[in-house]
Amino acid sequence: MRRMGILGPRGTHSEAAAVRLNELSAEKSELVILPEIFEVLSAVETGQLDAGLVPVENSLEGSVNITLDTLARSETLIVAREFVYPIHNQLMAKSGVELSAVTKIYSHAQPISQCRKFLRENFPAAELITAPSTARAAEIVAESGENCAAICTNRAGVLNGLVTLAAEIQDNMANTTRFFEVQHRAENFAPENLDGDKALVICQIDGSRPGALCGVLEEFAWRRVNMTRIESRPARTELGAYIFFFDLEVPAIKNLLFDAVEDVRRKSIWLKNLGVFPVISA
């Protein structure tokens, strides 16, 4: 059985997504829990793991920068699948703790942001404390002697003996996260030979040249290659230098996509095509 890394500890949204993806997949994966997203990606890069499932974007809070930055830097990682997973946040505490008594709330930074309205209306004076993950937040609350609570998955709470104080507290019930299943690139990797719904292209453009980005976008536009997302990140080489991430739908005539990518390559300082891949929804 292949081994797939996920952000731990047990009970994170990443684990919940990986369990669900396993249920939907013909090929099952042994889930290997690691403490950081970067460690998951590094383990795939070095061949310690066959794959890794990492968050790339949340519908409320935007991009997960460590995932994007590592994909841009890596010479070996590719995207094998995208998994779209609905996010559910619960407020959980030890049995006997009353909702009105909670003075501290622990969670990962993203769920705290995803639940701002609920927190503002119900806990305006509570101290909000960030944790490495929602699962770790549940562990902290379980170990604490204070009147505190965790924003976490139901599974994380149950694993740590917590009970629900308030359910489904996210500001938007359509809250979803996109995950990438990343793999190590094979020697014969050729995106044009793959089938799928989307492609991910990363490139650096000469920002000092007027109209450089417009020229890149035109290569996709006139071929009717639909761009579902564009993101920029600092290139970390000098002030004002940026890397661009393009999520592209694969058109019916697939060659249009690859022709566009090659023309964009000629207009870029460098370009990486991280593959064509299917999109799966929970």
mmCIF file of C-alpha atoms in Angstrom:
data_model
loop_
_atom_site.group_PDB
_atom_site.id
_atom_site.type_symbol
_atom_site.label_atom_id
_atom_site.label_comp_id
_atom_site.label_asym_id
_atom_site.label_seq_id
_atom_site.Cartn_x
_atom_site.Cartn_y
_atom_site.Cartn_z
ATOM 1 C CA MET A 1 0.000 0.000 0.000
ATOM 2 C CA ARG A 2 1.307 3.442 -0.865
ATOM 3 C CA ARG A 3 2.009 5.957 1.894
ATOM 4 C CA MET A 4 0.499 9.466 1.869
ATOM 5 C CA GLY A 5 1.547 12.230 4.240
ATOM 6 C CA ILE A 6 -0.929 14.590 5.910
ATOM 7 C CA LEU A 7 -0.796 17.428 8.428
ATOM 8 C CA GLY A 8 -1.336 16.091 11.940
ATOM 9 C CA PRO A 9 -2.004 15.314 14.647
ATOM 10 C CA ARG A 10 -5.060 13.103 14.258
ATOM 11 C CA GLY A 11 -8.238 15.101 13.964
ATOM 12 C CA THR A 12 -7.121 17.877 11.608
ATOM 13 C CA HIS A 13 -9.179 18.934 8.620
ATOM 14 C CA SER A 14 -6.372 17.477 6.513
ATOM 15 C CA GLU A 15 -6.860 14.068 8.110
ATOM 16 C CA ALA A 16 -10.619 14.257 7.629
ATOM 17 C CA ALA A 17 -10.128 15.141 3.966
ATOM 18 C CA ALA A 18 -7.604 12.316 3.498
ATOM 19 C CA VAL A 19 -9.945 9.772 5.080
ATOM 20 C CA ARG A 20 -12.748 10.886 2.777
ATOM 21 C CA LEU A 21 -10.485 10.819 -0.295
ATOM 22 C CA ASN A 22 -9.456 7.274 0.639
ATOM 23 C CA GLU A 23 -13.125 6.294 0.740
ATOM 24 C CA LEU A 24 -13.636 7.675 -2.781
ATOM 25 C CA SER A 25 -10.463 6.160 -4.270
ATOM 26 C CA ALA A 26 -9.938 2.734 -5.760
ATOM 27 C CA GLU A 27 -6.315 2.780 -4.580
ATOM 28 C CA LYS A 28 -6.120 3.195 -0.815
ATOM 29 C CA SER A 29 -3.309 4.970 1.010
ATOM 30 C CA GLU A 30 -1.744 4.481 4.399
ATOM 31 C CA LEU A 31 -1.952 7.889 6.073
ATOM 32 C CA VAL A 32 1.298 9.146 7.611
ATOM 33 C CA ILE A 33 0.876 12.027 10.047
ATOM 34 C CA LEU A 34 3.499 14.793 10.101
ATOM 35 C CA PRO A 35 3.543 17.991 12.196
ATOM 36 C CA GLU A 36 3.933 20.586 9.422
ATOM 37 C CA ILE A 37 2.789 21.064 5.809
ATOM 38 C CA PHE A 38 6.392 21.722 4.791
ATOM 39 C CA GLU A 39 7.451 18.378 6.267
ATOM 40 C CA VAL A 40 4.773 16.599 4.231
ATOM 41 C CA LEU A 41 6.009 18.204 1.017
ATOM 42 C CA SER A 42 9.659 17.581 1.876
ATOM 43 C CA ALA A 43 9.000 13.898 2.567
ATOM 44 C CA VAL A 44 7.443 13.527 -0.883
ATOM 45 C CA GLU A 45 10.343 15.427 -2.481
ATOM 46 C CA THR A 46 12.904 13.117 -0.933
ATOM 47 C CA GLY A 47 10.986 9.940 -1.711
ATOM 48 C CA GLN A 48 10.198 9.056 1.895
ATOM 49 C CA LEU A 49 6.487 9.138 0.997
ATOM 50 C CA ASP A 50 4.631 8.248 -2.189
ATOM 51 C CA ALA A 51 2.291 11.237 -1.936
ATOM 52 C CA GLY A 52 1.124 14.059 0.295
ATOM 53 C CA LEU A 53 -2.273 15.703 0.691
ATOM 54 C CA VAL A 54 -1.841 19.398 1.515
ATOM 55 C CA PRO A 55 -4.255 22.351 1.644
ATOM 56 C CA VAL A 56 -3.745 24.970 -1.061
ATOM 57 C CA GLU A 57 -6.720 27.332 -0.764
ATOM 58 C CA ASN A 58 -9.689 27.993 1.502
ATOM 59 C CA SER A 59 -12.811 29.607 0.080
ATOM 60 C CA LEU A 60 -12.978 32.133 2.947
ATOM 61 C CA GLU A 61 -9.354 32.762 3.844
ATOM 62 C CA GLY A 62 -7.567 32.339 0.529
ATOM 63 C CA SER A 63 -4.273 30.659 -0.256
ATOM 64 C CA VAL A 64 -2.064 28.511 1.941
ATOM 65 C CA ASN A 65 1.240 30.211 1.226
ATOM 66 C CA ILE A 66 3.600 27.489 2.432
ATOM 67 C CA THR A 67 2.075 25.086 -0.114
ATOM 68 C CA LEU A 68 2.387 27.563 -2.983
ATOM 69 C CA ASP A 69 5.912 28.652 -2.077
ATOM 70 C CA THR A 70 7.163 25.072 -1.785
ATOM 71 C CA LEU A 71 5.616 24.041 -5.108
ATOM 72 C CA ALA A 72 7.260 27.035 -6.777
ATOM 73 C CA ARG A 73 10.656 26.213 -5.316
ATOM 74 C CA SER A 74 10.590 22.462 -5.907
ATOM 75 C CA GLU A 75 12.103 20.888 -9.003
ATOM 76 C CA THR A 76 10.446 17.501 -8.413
ATOM 77 C CA LEU A 77 6.908 17.940 -7.069
ATOM 78 C CA ILE A 78 3.850 17.615 -9.292
ATOM 79 C CA VAL A 79 0.104 17.736 -8.648
ATOM 80 C CA ALA A 80 -1.649 14.392 -9.150
ATOM 81 C CA ARG A 81 -5.168 15.280 -7.943
ATOM 82 C CA GLU A 82 -7.200 18.130 -6.534
ATOM 83 C CA PHE A 83 -9.697 17.379 -3.782
ATOM 84 C CA VAL A 84 -12.416 19.865 -2.808
ATOM 85 C CA TYR A 85 -13.558 19.251 0.764
ATOM 86 C CA PRO A 86 -16.239 21.065 2.842
ATOM 87 C CA ILE A 87 -14.962 22.466 6.135
ATOM 88 C CA HIS A 88 -16.987 22.167 9.349
ATOM 89 C CA ASN A 89 -15.853 23.937 12.524
ATOM 90 C CA GLN A 90 -17.148 23.094 15.999
ATOM 91 C CA LEU A 91 -16.560 24.810 19.336
ATOM 92 C CA MET A 92 -15.651 22.056 21.796
ATOM 93 C CA ALA A 93 -14.589 21.914 25.457
ATOM 94 C CA LYS A 94 -14.230 19.521 28.347
ATOM 95 C CA SER A 95 -17.437 18.164 29.839
ATOM 96 C CA GLY A 96 -18.834 20.531 32.448
ATOM 97 C CA VAL A 97 -17.474 23.733 30.910
ATOM 98 C CA GLU A 98 -20.336 26.136 30.225
ATOM 99 C CA LEU A 99 -20.436 28.248 27.072
ATOM 100 C CA SER A 100 -20.687 31.455 29.113
ATOM 101 C CA ALA A 101 -17.608 30.523 31.177
ATOM 102 C CA VAL A 102 -15.159 30.227 28.252
ATOM 103 C CA THR A 103 -12.382 32.827 28.476
ATOM 104 C CA LYS A 104 -9.819 31.348 26.041
ATOM 105 C CA ILE A 105 -10.326 29.805 22.623
ATOM 106 C CA TYR A 106 -7.601 27.836 20.822
ATOM 107 C CA SER A 107 -7.397 26.964 17.136
ATOM 108 C CA HIS A 108 -5.340 27.237 13.982
ATOM 109 C CA ALA A 109 -5.248 30.772 12.568
ATOM 110 C CA GLN A 110 -7.434 29.901 9.569
ATOM 111 C CA PRO A 111 -10.436 28.477 11.500
ATOM 112 C CA ILE A 112 -10.259 31.463 13.860
ATOM 113 C CA SER A 113 -10.587 33.739 10.826
ATOM 114 C CA GLN A 114 -13.311 31.546 9.344
ATOM 115 C CA CYS A 115 -15.397 31.969 12.523
ATOM 116 C CA ARG A 116 -14.880 35.704 13.144
ATOM 117 C CA LYS A 117 -18.566 36.618 13.134
ATOM 118 C CA PHE A 118 -19.480 33.889 15.604
ATOM 119 C CA LEU A 119 -16.585 34.818 17.885
ATOM 120 C CA ARG A 120 -17.318 38.539 17.722
ATOM 121 C CA GLU A 121 -20.989 38.012 18.612
ATOM 122 C CA ASN A 122 -20.521 35.373 21.307
ATOM 123 C CA PHE A 123 -17.014 35.844 22.732
ATOM 124 C CA PRO A 124 -15.990 39.496 22.295
ATOM 125 C CA ALA A 125 -13.780 39.393 25.413
ATOM 126 C CA ALA A 126 -12.295 35.905 24.988
ATOM 127 C CA GLU A 127 -8.579 35.498 24.294
ATOM 128 C CA LEU A 128 -8.001 33.898 20.886
ATOM 129 C CA ILE A 129 -4.860 31.765 20.864
ATOM 130 C CA THR A 130 -3.387 30.222 17.728
ATOM 131 C CA ALA A 131 -2.211 26.604 17.674
ATOM 132 C CA PRO A 132 -0.283 24.646 15.006
ATOM 133 C CA SER A 133 -3.487 22.828 14.015
ATOM 134 C CA THR A 134 -7.105 22.389 15.090
ATOM 135 C CA ALA A 135 -6.222 18.936 16.417
ATOM 136 C CA ARG A 136 -3.437 20.355 18.585
ATOM 137 C CA ALA A 137 -5.907 22.969 19.851
ATOM 138 C CA ALA A 138 -8.210 20.146 20.984
ATOM 139 C CA GLU A 139 -5.276 18.484 22.767
ATOM 140 C CA ILE A 140 -4.384 21.724 24.570
ATOM 141 C CA VAL A 141 -7.959 22.205 25.761
ATOM 142 C CA ALA A 142 -8.157 18.583 26.941
ATOM 143 C CA GLU A 143 -4.956 19.044 28.953
ATOM 144 C CA SER A 144 -5.902 22.447 30.391
ATOM 145 C CA GLY A 145 -7.447 23.156 33.768
ATOM 146 C CA GLU A 146 -8.914 26.454 32.568
ATOM 147 C CA ASN A 147 -12.308 27.331 31.136
ATOM 148 C CA CYS A 148 -11.205 27.171 27.538
ATOM 149 C CA ALA A 149 -12.481 25.756 24.259
ATOM 150 C CA ALA A 150 -11.165 24.722 20.868
ATOM 151 C CA ILE A 151 -12.392 25.409 17.365
ATOM 152 C CA CYS A 152 -11.789 22.025 15.767
ATOM 153 C CA THR A 153 -13.268 19.128 13.852
ATOM 154 C CA ASN A 154 -15.751 16.900 15.618
ATOM 155 C CA ARG A 155 -13.269 14.032 15.293
ATOM 156 C CA ALA A 156 -10.512 16.007 17.019
ATOM 157 C CA GLY A 157 -12.841 16.792 19.897
ATOM 158 C CA VAL A 158 -14.039 13.229 20.304
ATOM 159 C CA LEU A 159 -10.480 11.885 20.178
ATOM 160 C CA ASN A 160 -9.615 14.165 23.103
ATOM 161 C CA GLY A 161 -12.762 13.625 25.158
ATOM 162 C CA LEU A 162 -14.323 16.997 24.397
ATOM 163 C CA VAL A 163 -18.013 17.814 23.956
ATOM 164 C CA THR A 164 -19.678 20.273 21.588
ATOM 165 C CA LEU A 165 -20.587 23.705 22.918
ATOM 166 C CA ALA A 166 -21.659 25.093 19.519
ATOM 167 C CA ALA A 167 -21.857 23.326 16.165
ATOM 168 C CA GLU A 168 -21.128 24.583 12.643
ATOM 169 C CA ILE A 169 -19.776 27.946 13.762
ATOM 170 C CA GLN A 170 -18.081 28.929 10.487
ATOM 171 C CA ASP A 171 -19.246 32.261 9.075
ATOM 172 C CA ASN A 172 -20.136 30.705 5.720
ATOM 173 C CA MET A 173 -21.793 27.309 5.403
ATOM 174 C CA ALA A 174 -20.218 26.947 1.948
ATOM 175 C CA ASN A 175 -16.742 26.975 3.510
ATOM 176 C CA THR A 176 -14.509 24.630 1.502
ATOM 177 C CA THR A 177 -10.808 23.893 1.147
ATOM 178 C CA ARG A 178 -8.954 22.764 -1.947
ATOM 179 C CA PHE A 179 -6.279 20.155 -1.349
ATOM 180 C CA PHE A 180 -3.544 19.052 -3.733
ATOM 181 C CA GLU A 181 -2.297 15.501 -3.740
ATOM 182 C CA VAL A 182 1.358 15.981 -4.616
ATOM 183 C CA GLN A 183 3.739 13.325 -5.855
ATOM 184 C CA HIS A 184 7.379 13.057 -6.895
ATOM 185 C CA ARG A 185 7.808 13.632 -10.620
ATOM 186 C CA ALA A 186 8.692 10.507 -12.598
ATOM 187 C CA GLU A 187 11.575 10.647 -15.070
ATOM 188 C CA ASN A 188 9.144 10.264 -17.983
ATOM 189 C CA PHE A 189 6.742 12.924 -16.653
ATOM 190 C CA ALA A 190 4.994 14.604 -19.603
ATOM 191 C CA PRO A 191 1.915 16.753 -18.844
ATOM 192 C CA GLU A 192 0.729 16.508 -22.459
ATOM 193 C CA ASN A 193 0.241 12.752 -22.005
ATOM 194 C CA LEU A 194 -1.994 13.152 -18.946
ATOM 195 C CA ASP A 195 -5.772 13.435 -18.791
ATOM 196 C CA GLY A 196 -7.604 15.590 -16.308
ATOM 197 C CA ASP A 197 -9.751 18.618 -15.583
ATOM 198 C CA LYS A 198 -7.137 21.220 -14.668
ATOM 199 C CA ALA A 199 -3.497 22.191 -14.984
ATOM 200 C CA LEU A 200 -1.229 24.171 -12.687
ATOM 201 C CA VAL A 201 1.396 26.433 -14.239
ATOM 202 C CA ILE A 202 3.892 28.493 -12.216
ATOM 203 C CA CYS A 203 6.130 31.119 -13.776
ATOM 204 C CA GLN A 204 8.115 34.255 -13.073
ATOM 205 C CA ILE A 205 7.503 37.227 -15.358
ATOM 206 C CA ASP A 206 9.722 40.251 -15.890
ATOM 207 C CA GLY A 207 7.691 42.827 -13.966
ATOM 208 C CA SER A 208 9.855 45.698 -15.164
ATOM 209 C CA ARG A 209 8.490 45.296 -18.688
ATOM 210 C CA PRO A 210 5.152 47.136 -19.233
ATOM 211 C CA GLY A 211 2.331 44.815 -20.244
ATOM 212 C CA ALA A 212 4.271 41.629 -19.419
ATOM 213 C CA LEU A 213 1.423 40.050 -17.440
ATOM 214 C CA CYS A 214 -1.153 41.155 -20.018
ATOM 215 C CA GLY A 215 0.885 39.445 -22.737
ATOM 216 C CA VAL A 216 0.868 36.206 -20.773
ATOM 217 C CA LEU A 217 -2.874 36.332 -20.121
ATOM 218 C CA GLU A 218 -3.571 36.960 -23.799
ATOM 219 C CA GLU A 219 -1.913 33.631 -24.695
ATOM 220 C CA PHE A 220 -4.613 31.849 -22.707
ATOM 221 C CA ALA A 221 -7.455 34.175 -23.658
ATOM 222 C CA TRP A 222 -7.266 34.015 -27.456
ATOM 223 C CA ARG A 223 -7.082 30.219 -27.308
ATOM 224 C CA ARG A 224 -10.121 30.188 -24.996
ATOM 225 C CA VAL A 225 -8.241 28.421 -22.209
ATOM 226 C CA ASN A 226 -10.215 29.307 -19.086
ATOM 227 C CA MET A 227 -8.263 30.491 -16.073
ATOM 228 C CA THR A 228 -10.030 29.603 -12.820
ATOM 229 C CA ARG A 229 -7.487 31.252 -10.535
ATOM 230 C CA ILE A 230 -4.438 33.507 -10.634
ATOM 231 C CA GLU A 231 -2.223 34.135 -7.625
ATOM 232 C CA SER A 232 1.004 36.068 -7.183
ATOM 233 C CA ARG A 233 3.703 35.495 -4.572
ATOM 234 C CA PRO A 234 7.023 37.296 -3.954
ATOM 235 C CA ALA A 235 9.880 35.677 -5.853
ATOM 236 C CA ARG A 236 12.172 36.303 -2.862
ATOM 237 C CA THR A 237 14.943 37.535 -5.126
ATOM 238 C CA GLU A 238 14.339 41.295 -5.014
ATOM 239 C CA LEU A 239 11.648 43.782 -4.147
ATOM 240 C CA GLY A 240 8.972 43.875 -6.855
ATOM 241 C CA ALA A 241 9.756 40.430 -8.327
ATOM 242 C CA TYR A 242 6.773 38.075 -8.359
ATOM 243 C CA ILE A 243 5.880 34.497 -9.207
ATOM 244 C CA PHE A 244 2.481 33.771 -10.747
ATOM 245 C CA PHE A 245 0.329 30.687 -10.260
ATOM 246 C CA PHE A 246 -2.261 29.872 -12.925
ATOM 247 C CA ASP A 247 -5.022 27.297 -12.451
ATOM 248 C CA LEU A 248 -6.247 26.420 -15.934
ATOM 249 C CA GLU A 249 -9.147 24.333 -17.175
ATOM 250 C CA VAL A 250 -8.176 21.728 -19.747
ATOM 251 C CA PRO A 251 -10.058 22.575 -22.978
ATOM 252 C CA ALA A 252 -11.690 20.013 -25.240
ATOM 253 C CA ILE A 253 -8.787 20.476 -27.668
ATOM 254 C CA LYS A 254 -5.985 19.795 -25.214
ATOM 255 C CA ASN A 255 -3.227 21.022 -27.515
ATOM 256 C CA LEU A 256 -4.553 24.568 -27.147
ATOM 257 C CA LEU A 257 -3.526 24.476 -23.492
ATOM 258 C CA PHE A 258 -0.008 23.221 -24.162
ATOM 259 C CA ASP A 259 0.512 25.625 -27.063
ATOM 260 C CA ALA A 260 -0.437 28.474 -24.735
ATOM 261 C CA VAL A 261 1.902 27.200 -22.012
ATOM 262 C CA GLU A 262 4.834 27.042 -24.422
ATOM 263 C CA ASP A 263 4.221 30.593 -25.602
ATOM 264 C CA VAL A 264 3.987 31.743 -21.992
ATOM 265 C CA ARG A 265 7.276 29.947 -21.307
ATOM 266 C CA ARG A 266 8.956 32.072 -23.988
ATOM 267 C CA LYS A 267 7.639 35.216 -22.282
ATOM 268 C CA SER A 268 8.747 34.136 -18.791
ATOM 269 C CA ILE A 269 12.006 34.134 -16.890
ATOM 270 C CA TRP A 270 11.187 30.530 -15.991
ATOM 271 C CA LEU A 271 8.096 28.317 -16.059
ATOM 272 C CA LYS A 272 7.002 25.059 -14.445
ATOM 273 C CA ASN A 273 4.066 22.926 -15.548
ATOM 274 C CA LEU A 274 3.070 20.865 -12.517
ATOM 275 C CA GLY A 275 0.754 18.589 -14.455
ATOM 276 C CA VAL A 276 -2.746 17.917 -15.650
ATOM 277 C CA PHE A 277 -4.951 16.367 -12.981
ATOM 278 C CA PRO A 278 -8.538 15.412 -12.093
ATOM 279 C CA VAL A 279 -10.669 17.399 -9.655
ATOM 280 C CA ILE A 280 -12.603 15.361 -7.101
ATOM 281 C CA SER A 281 -15.308 16.710 -4.783
ATOM 282 C CA ALA A 282 -16.294 15.167 -1.475
#
